[in-house]
Amino acid sequence: MTREISSEKRIAIGRNRDGRLEVFFVGKDGVLRHNWQSRPNGLWEGESSLKQNAIEVGCGVNADGRLEVFWVAPDGTLMHDWQLTPGGKWAGAEDLKAKAKALAVASNADGRLEVFYVGADGALHHDWQLAPNGDWNGPEKLAKVASAVAVGRNQDGRLEVFYVGENGAVMHDWQKEPNGDWFGAEALQGKAREIVVGSNADGRLEVFWRDDLDIVWHDWQLEPNGDWHGQESLGVKAKRIDVAENRDGRLEVFYVDGDKKIRNLWQVHANGDWGTDQEVLGDEATDLAIGQNQDGRLELFYFGRGSEIWHNWQPRPNAGPWNPIVRYDEPTVG
């Protein structure tokens, strides 16, 4: 029996400084685990426990290349752990002195990590490093109501956070200048229950969400760092969504449909319109996340049959059809 689809993000992908992908996931026993490629684009080392229980996970990359993983513990405590050296051993879990329900991680223009999360009070909060690779400021509130969160970085380096606000409204806020203070919340068109964001080849942010009817919508900046076009439907329904950038700059959306099959949609050309062709990339799926190999090939990870982690990957950068579905501890190249 497969798991029901839940709202928690139970898979996160990081890329080590040497190009090796590392996947973090909450196992069916609730334990936070990770696995990593033994070489860039290659075989997997074998999963290892981080000896912590979690319900949601996210990952960021420090300015010096060290991965830092963030998770929500079963009691709602926001936790983090980090590599002591790039690609190396882990320091050990620490409490970020906050309670959370959902989270997203981004890097500021100066390399400082910033984590955004929905607090136990239902408000949107954030916390940030005081210096690149350094200690944390402590939590501050950004908005009174939030239920899901995603974050992108504008072409000029300013972070922009997107979240589901009161009555499901699609909301956003942005830094006034790179690494700086925040402008204040504004609404985009549409209602949402899940939200993700990608960056076009020309630097324009594009946000994707699914509504209460599971219809997938998107909106995009008219120019880099600029105003927004207005919502349009992508013509599909989904239970979960994610987005990634191909090496040639084309965005590609991945989603779990009503039959728990993973399908994809992609831009016909960079910064352009969306095609209608779709592939079936996985089945019995309940969660998904996308990483990009050092050679540019996208790689999909998801909870599938047996509530185990499976993966699929492009045979070459920017191209399909994708490879056969296999467990994630099998190689990514032939």
CSV table of C-alpha atoms in Angstrom, one decimal:
chain,number,residue,atom,x,y,z
A,1,MET,CA,0.0,0.0,0.0
A,2,THR,CA,1.4,3.5,-0.9
A,3,ARG,CA,1.2,6.5,1.3
A,4,GLU,CA,-1.5,9.1,0.8
A,5,ILE,CA,-0.3,12.3,-0.7
A,6,SER,CA,0.5,14.9,2.0
A,7,SER,CA,1.5,18.5,2.0
A,8,GLU,CA,4.9,18.1,3.6
A,9,LYS,CA,8.0,18.3,1.5
A,10,ARG,CA,9.8,15.1,2.5
A,11,ILE,CA,12.6,15.2,-0.1
A,12,ALA,CA,15.3,17.9,-0.7
A,13,ILE,CA,18.2,17.9,-3.1
A,14,GLY,CA,21.6,19.6,-2.6
A,15,ARG,CA,24.7,19.7,-4.9
A,16,ASN,CA,28.1,19.4,-3.2
A,17,ARG,CA,30.9,21.8,-4.2
A,18,ASP,CA,32.5,19.0,-6.3
A,19,GLY,CA,29.2,18.5,-8.2
A,20,ARG,CA,27.9,15.3,-6.5
A,21,LEU,CA,24.2,15.3,-5.8
A,22,GLU,CA,23.0,14.6,-2.3
A,23,VAL,CA,19.4,13.7,-1.5
A,24,PHE,CA,17.8,14.2,1.9
A,25,PHE,CA,14.5,12.5,2.7
A,26,VAL,CA,12.2,11.6,5.5
A,27,GLY,CA,11.9,7.8,5.5
A,28,LYS,CA,8.7,5.8,6.0
A,29,ASP,CA,9.8,5.4,9.7
A,30,GLY,CA,10.0,9.2,10.1
A,31,VAL,CA,13.8,9.2,10.3
A,32,LEU,CA,15.8,11.8,8.3
A,33,ARG,CA,18.3,10.1,5.9
A,34,HIS,CA,20.6,11.1,3.2
A,35,ASN,CA,22.4,9.5,0.2
A,36,TRP,CA,25.0,11.0,-2.1
A,37,GLN,CA,26.7,10.2,-5.4
A,38,SER,CA,30.2,8.7,-5.0
A,39,ARG,CA,31.3,10.8,-8.0
A,40,PRO,CA,29.6,13.5,-10.0
A,41,ASN,CA,26.8,12.2,-12.3
A,42,GLY,CA,27.5,8.7,-11.0
A,43,LEU,CA,26.7,5.9,-8.6
A,44,TRP,CA,25.1,6.3,-5.2
A,45,GLU,CA,27.0,5.7,-1.9
A,46,GLY,CA,24.2,4.2,0.1
A,47,GLU,CA,21.7,5.8,2.5
A,48,SER,CA,22.8,6.9,6.0
A,49,SER,CA,20.7,8.2,8.9
A,50,LEU,CA,21.2,11.7,10.3
A,51,LYS,CA,19.7,10.2,13.5
A,52,GLN,CA,16.8,12.7,13.7
A,53,ASN,CA,13.1,12.4,13.2
A,54,ALA,CA,11.4,14.8,10.8
A,55,ILE,CA,8.2,15.6,8.9
A,56,GLU,CA,9.6,18.1,6.3
A,57,VAL,CA,13.1,18.9,5.0
A,58,GLY,CA,14.9,21.6,2.9
A,59,CYS,CA,18.5,22.1,1.9
A,60,GLY,CA,20.7,25.1,1.1
A,61,VAL,CA,24.4,25.6,0.1
A,62,ASN,CA,26.6,27.9,2.1
A,63,ALA,CA,28.9,30.4,0.4
A,64,ASP,CA,31.9,28.1,1.0
A,65,GLY,CA,30.1,25.1,-0.6
A,66,ARG,CA,29.1,23.3,2.6
A,67,LEU,CA,25.5,21.9,2.4
A,68,GLU,CA,23.2,22.8,5.2
A,69,VAL,CA,20.0,20.8,5.8
A,70,PHE,CA,16.9,22.2,7.6
A,71,TRP,CA,14.0,20.2,8.9
A,72,VAL,CA,10.8,20.3,11.0
A,73,ALA,CA,10.8,17.9,13.8
A,74,PRO,CA,7.6,16.0,14.8
A,75,ASP,CA,7.0,18.5,17.6
A,76,GLY,CA,7.4,21.4,15.1
A,77,THR,CA,10.9,22.5,16.1
A,78,LEU,CA,12.9,24.0,13.3
A,79,MET,CA,16.3,22.2,13.2
A,80,HIS,CA,19.4,22.4,11.1
A,81,ASP,CA,22.7,20.6,10.5
A,82,TRP,CA,25.7,21.4,8.3
A,83,GLN,CA,28.8,19.9,6.8
A,84,LEU,CA,32.0,20.7,8.6
A,85,THR,CA,33.8,20.9,5.3
A,86,PRO,CA,32.4,20.9,1.8
A,87,GLY,CA,31.3,17.3,1.0
A,88,GLY,CA,32.4,16.2,4.5
A,89,LYS,CA,31.1,15.0,7.8
A,90,TRP,CA,28.1,16.7,9.6
A,91,ALA,CA,28.3,18.9,12.7
A,92,GLY,CA,25.2,17.6,14.4
A,93,ALA,CA,21.6,18.8,14.9
A,94,GLU,CA,20.9,22.2,16.4
A,95,ASP,CA,17.7,24.0,17.2
A,96,LEU,CA,16.9,27.3,15.4
A,97,LYS,CA,14.7,28.3,18.3
A,98,ALA,CA,11.5,28.3,16.3
A,99,LYS,CA,8.4,26.2,15.6
A,100,ALA,CA,7.5,25.6,11.9
A,101,LYS,CA,5.1,23.8,9.6
A,102,ALA,CA,6.6,24.4,6.2
A,103,LEU,CA,9.9,25.8,5.0
A,104,ALA,CA,12.0,27.1,2.0
A,105,VAL,CA,15.7,28.0,1.8
A,106,ALA,CA,17.6,30.4,-0.4
A,107,SER,CA,21.0,32.1,-0.7
A,108,ASN,CA,21.3,35.9,-0.6
A,109,ALA,CA,23.4,37.7,-3.1
A,110,ASP,CA,26.3,37.8,-0.6
A,111,GLY,CA,26.0,34.1,0.1
A,112,ARG,CA,24.2,34.2,3.4
A,113,LEU,CA,21.5,31.5,3.8
A,114,GLU,CA,18.0,32.6,4.6
A,115,VAL,CA,15.2,30.2,5.7
A,116,PHE,CA,11.5,31.1,5.4
A,117,TYR,CA,8.9,29.1,7.2
A,118,VAL,CA,5.3,29.0,8.3
A,119,GLY,CA,5.3,29.2,12.1
A,120,ALA,CA,3.1,27.4,14.6
A,121,ASP,CA,1.1,30.7,14.8
A,122,GLY,CA,0.3,30.4,11.1
A,123,ALA,CA,2.4,33.4,10.2
A,124,LEU,CA,5.3,33.7,7.7
A,125,HIS,CA,8.7,34.0,9.5
A,126,HIS,CA,12.3,34.1,8.3
A,127,ASP,CA,15.8,33.8,9.8
A,128,TRP,CA,19.2,34.5,8.2
A,129,GLN,CA,22.9,34.1,8.7
A,130,LEU,CA,24.6,37.2,10.1
A,131,ALA,CA,27.6,36.6,7.8
A,132,PRO,CA,28.2,34.1,5.0
A,133,ASN,CA,28.8,30.6,6.5
A,134,GLY,CA,28.0,32.0,9.9
A,135,ASP,CA,25.6,32.2,12.9
A,136,TRP,CA,21.9,33.0,12.7
A,137,ASN,CA,20.1,36.2,13.5
A,138,GLY,CA,17.0,34.7,15.1
A,139,PRO,CA,13.4,34.6,13.8
A,140,GLU,CA,11.4,37.6,12.6
A,141,LYS,CA,7.8,37.7,11.2
A,142,LEU,CA,7.2,38.7,7.5
A,143,ALA,CA,3.5,38.2,7.2
A,144,LYS,CA,0.5,37.4,9.5
A,145,VAL,CA,-1.0,34.5,7.5
A,146,ALA,CA,0.7,31.8,5.4
A,147,SER,CA,0.2,28.1,4.7
A,148,ALA,CA,2.9,27.3,2.1
A,149,VAL,CA,6.1,29.0,1.0
A,150,ALA,CA,8.6,29.2,-1.9
A,151,VAL,CA,11.5,31.5,-2.5
A,152,GLY,CA,13.4,32.7,-5.6
A,153,ARG,CA,16.2,35.1,-6.4
A,154,ASN,CA,15.8,38.0,-8.9
A,155,GLN,CA,18.4,38.7,-11.6
A,156,ASP,CA,19.7,41.6,-9.5
A,157,GLY,CA,20.2,39.3,-6.5
A,158,ARG,CA,17.1,40.4,-4.4
A,159,LEU,CA,15.3,37.5,-2.8
A,160,GLU,CA,11.5,37.2,-3.5
A,161,VAL,CA,9.3,35.0,-1.3
A,162,PHE,CA,6.0,33.6,-2.5
A,163,TYR,CA,3.4,32.2,-0.1
A,164,VAL,CA,-0.2,31.2,0.2
A,165,GLY,CA,-1.9,33.8,2.3
A,166,GLU,CA,-5.3,34.5,3.8
A,167,ASN,CA,-8.1,32.7,2.0
A,168,GLY,CA,-5.6,31.0,-0.3
A,169,ALA,CA,-4.4,34.2,-2.0
A,170,VAL,CA,-1.1,34.0,-3.9
A,171,MET,CA,1.2,36.5,-2.1
A,172,HIS,CA,4.7,37.8,-2.6
A,173,ASP,CA,7.3,40.1,-0.9
A,174,TRP,CA,10.8,41.0,-2.0
A,175,GLN,CA,13.9,42.7,-0.8
A,176,LYS,CA,14.2,46.4,-1.6
A,177,GLU,CA,17.9,45.8,-2.5
A,178,PRO,CA,20.1,42.7,-2.5
A,179,ASN,CA,20.7,41.3,1.1
A,180,GLY,CA,18.4,44.0,2.4
A,181,ASP,CA,15.1,44.8,4.1
A,182,TRP,CA,11.7,43.8,2.7
A,183,PHE,CA,9.2,45.8,0.8
A,184,GLY,CA,5.9,44.4,2.2
A,185,ALA,CA,3.3,41.9,1.1
A,186,GLU,CA,1.4,42.2,-2.2
A,187,ALA,CA,-1.1,39.9,-3.8
A,188,LEU,CA,-0.7,38.3,-7.2
A,189,GLN,CA,-3.7,36.9,-9.1
A,190,GLY,CA,-5.0,33.5,-8.1
A,191,LYS,CA,-5.7,31.2,-5.2
A,192,ALA,CA,-3.3,28.4,-4.2
A,193,ARG,CA,-2.7,25.5,-1.9
A,194,GLU,CA,0.9,24.7,-3.0
A,195,ILE,CA,3.5,27.0,-4.7
A,196,VAL,CA,6.9,26.7,-6.3
A,197,VAL,CA,9.1,29.1,-8.2
A,198,GLY,CA,11.7,28.9,-11.0
A,199,SER,CA,14.0,31.3,-12.9
A,200,ASN,CA,13.9,31.7,-16.6
A,201,ALA,CA,17.1,31.9,-18.7
A,202,ASP,CA,16.8,35.7,-18.9
A,203,GLY,CA,16.5,36.0,-15.1
A,204,ARG,CA,12.7,36.5,-15.0
A,205,LEU,CA,11.1,34.7,-12.1
A,206,GLU,CA,8.1,32.4,-12.8
A,207,VAL,CA,5.8,31.1,-10.1
A,208,PHE,CA,3.6,28.0,-10.3
A,209,TRP,CA,0.8,26.8,-8.1
A,210,ARG,CA,-2.1,24.5,-7.8
A,211,ASP,CA,-5.5,25.6,-6.6
A,212,ASP,CA,-8.2,23.9,-4.5
A,213,LEU,CA,-9.4,22.1,-7.7
A,214,ASP,CA,-5.8,20.9,-8.3
A,215,ILE,CA,-5.5,23.0,-11.5
A,216,VAL,CA,-1.9,24.2,-12.1
A,217,TRP,CA,-1.4,27.9,-12.8
A,218,HIS,CA,1.6,30.1,-13.5
A,219,ASP,CA,2.6,33.7,-13.6
A,220,TRP,CA,5.8,35.4,-14.6
A,221,GLN,CA,7.7,38.6,-14.6
A,222,LEU,CA,7.4,40.7,-17.7
A,223,GLU,CA,11.0,41.6,-17.4
A,224,PRO,CA,13.8,40.7,-15.0
A,225,ASN,CA,13.2,42.1,-11.5
A,226,GLY,CA,9.9,43.6,-12.8
A,227,ASP,CA,6.1,43.5,-12.7
A,228,TRP,CA,4.0,40.4,-13.2
A,229,HIS,CA,2.0,39.3,-16.3
A,230,GLY,CA,-1.0,37.7,-14.6
A,231,GLN,CA,-2.1,34.1,-14.0
A,232,GLU,CA,-2.6,31.6,-16.8
A,233,SER,CA,-3.5,27.9,-16.6
A,234,LEU,CA,-1.1,25.2,-17.7
A,235,GLY,CA,-4.0,23.0,-18.6
A,236,VAL,CA,-3.2,20.1,-16.2
A,237,LYS,CA,-4.3,19.0,-12.7
A,238,ALA,CA,-1.9,17.9,-10.1
A,239,LYS,CA,-1.6,16.7,-6.5
A,240,ARG,CA,2.1,17.9,-6.1
A,241,ILE,CA,4.3,20.1,-8.3
A,242,ASP,CA,7.9,21.1,-8.7
A,243,VAL,CA,9.9,23.0,-11.2
A,244,ALA,CA,13.6,22.9,-12.5
A,245,GLU,CA,15.7,24.7,-15.0
A,246,ASN,CA,17.3,22.7,-17.9
A,247,ARG,CA,20.9,23.4,-18.8
A,248,ASP,CA,19.7,25.3,-21.9
A,249,GLY,CA,17.5,27.5,-19.6
A,250,ARG,CA,14.1,26.0,-20.4
A,251,LEU,CA,11.9,25.6,-17.4
A,252,GLU,CA,10.4,22.1,-16.8
A,253,VAL,CA,7.4,21.4,-14.5
A,254,PHE,CA,7.0,18.0,-12.8
A,255,TYR,CA,3.8,17.0,-11.2
A,256,VAL,CA,1.9,14.1,-9.6
A,257,ASP,CA,-1.4,13.6,-11.3
A,258,GLY,CA,-4.7,12.2,-9.9
A,259,ASP,CA,-3.5,8.6,-10.6
A,260,LYS,CA,-0.2,9.2,-8.7
A,261,LYS,CA,1.8,9.2,-11.9
A,262,ILE,CA,4.6,11.8,-12.4
A,263,ARG,CA,4.4,13.7,-15.6
A,264,ASN,CA,6.3,16.7,-17.0
A,265,LEU,CA,5.7,19.8,-19.1
A,266,TRP,CA,8.5,22.0,-20.5
A,267,GLN,CA,9.1,25.3,-22.3
A,268,VAL,CA,9.5,24.8,-26.1
A,269,HIS,CA,12.4,27.2,-26.0
A,270,ALA,CA,14.1,29.2,-23.2
A,271,ASN,CA,11.9,32.0,-21.8
A,272,GLY,CA,9.1,30.9,-24.1
A,273,ASP,CA,5.8,29.1,-24.4
A,274,TRP,CA,4.9,25.8,-23.0
A,275,GLY,CA,4.4,22.5,-24.9
A,276,THR,CA,1.7,20.0,-24.4
A,277,ASP,CA,3.7,16.8,-24.7
A,278,GLN,CA,4.1,14.8,-21.5
A,279,GLU,CA,6.0,11.7,-20.3
A,280,VAL,CA,5.2,9.3,-17.5
A,281,LEU,CA,8.3,9.5,-15.3
A,282,GLY,CA,7.1,7.5,-12.3
A,283,ASP,CA,4.1,5.9,-10.6
A,284,GLU,CA,2.5,5.5,-7.2
A,285,ALA,CA,4.1,8.8,-6.3
A,286,THR,CA,3.4,10.9,-3.2
A,287,ASP,CA,6.2,13.4,-3.2
A,288,LEU,CA,8.9,14.6,-5.6
A,289,ALA,CA,12.0,16.8,-5.9
A,290,ILE,CA,14.3,17.7,-8.8
A,291,GLY,CA,18.1,18.1,-8.8
A,292,GLN,CA,20.6,18.9,-11.6
A,293,ASN,CA,23.7,16.8,-12.2
A,294,GLN,CA,27.1,18.4,-12.8
A,295,ASP,CA,26.8,17.6,-16.5
A,296,GLY,CA,23.4,19.4,-16.6
A,297,ARG,CA,21.1,16.4,-16.7
A,298,LEU,CA,18.0,16.8,-14.5
A,299,GLU,CA,17.3,14.0,-12.1
A,300,LEU,CA,13.9,13.3,-10.4
A,301,PHE,CA,13.6,11.8,-7.0
A,302,TYR,CA,10.2,10.7,-5.5
A,303,PHE,CA,8.5,8.4,-3.0
A,304,GLY,CA,7.0,5.6,-5.1
A,305,ARG,CA,6.2,1.9,-4.8
A,306,GLY,CA,6.7,0.5,-1.4
A,307,SER,CA,7.1,4.1,0.0
A,308,GLU,CA,10.7,3.9,-1.1
A,309,ILE,CA,12.8,6.5,-2.9
A,310,TRP,CA,12.9,6.1,-6.7
A,311,HIS,CA,14.7,8.2,-9.3
A,312,ASN,CA,14.7,8.9,-13.0
A,313,TRP,CA,17.0,11.1,-15.1
A,314,GLN,CA,17.5,12.6,-18.5
A,315,PRO,CA,19.8,10.6,-20.8
A,316,ARG,CA,21.6,13.8,-21.8
A,317,PRO,CA,21.1,17.4,-20.9
A,318,ASN,CA,17.9,19.1,-22.0
A,319,ALA,CA,16.6,15.9,-23.6
A,320,GLY,CA,14.1,13.0,-23.2
A,321,PRO,CA,12.7,10.5,-23.3
A,322,TRP,CA,13.8,9.9,-19.7
A,323,ASN,CA,15.4,6.7,-18.5
A,324,PRO,CA,13.5,3.7,-17.0
A,325,ILE,CA,12.3,4.1,-13.4
A,326,VAL,CA,14.7,2.7,-10.8
A,327,ARG,CA,15.5,2.9,-7.2
A,328,TYR,CA,17.7,5.8,-6.3
A,329,ASP,CA,20.7,3.7,-5.2
A,330,GLU,CA,21.2,2.6,-8.8
A,331,PRO,CA,23.4,4.6,-11.2
A,332,THR,CA,22.4,7.8,-13.0
A,333,VAL,CA,24.5,7.0,-16.0
A,334,GLY,CA,24.9,3.8,-18.0
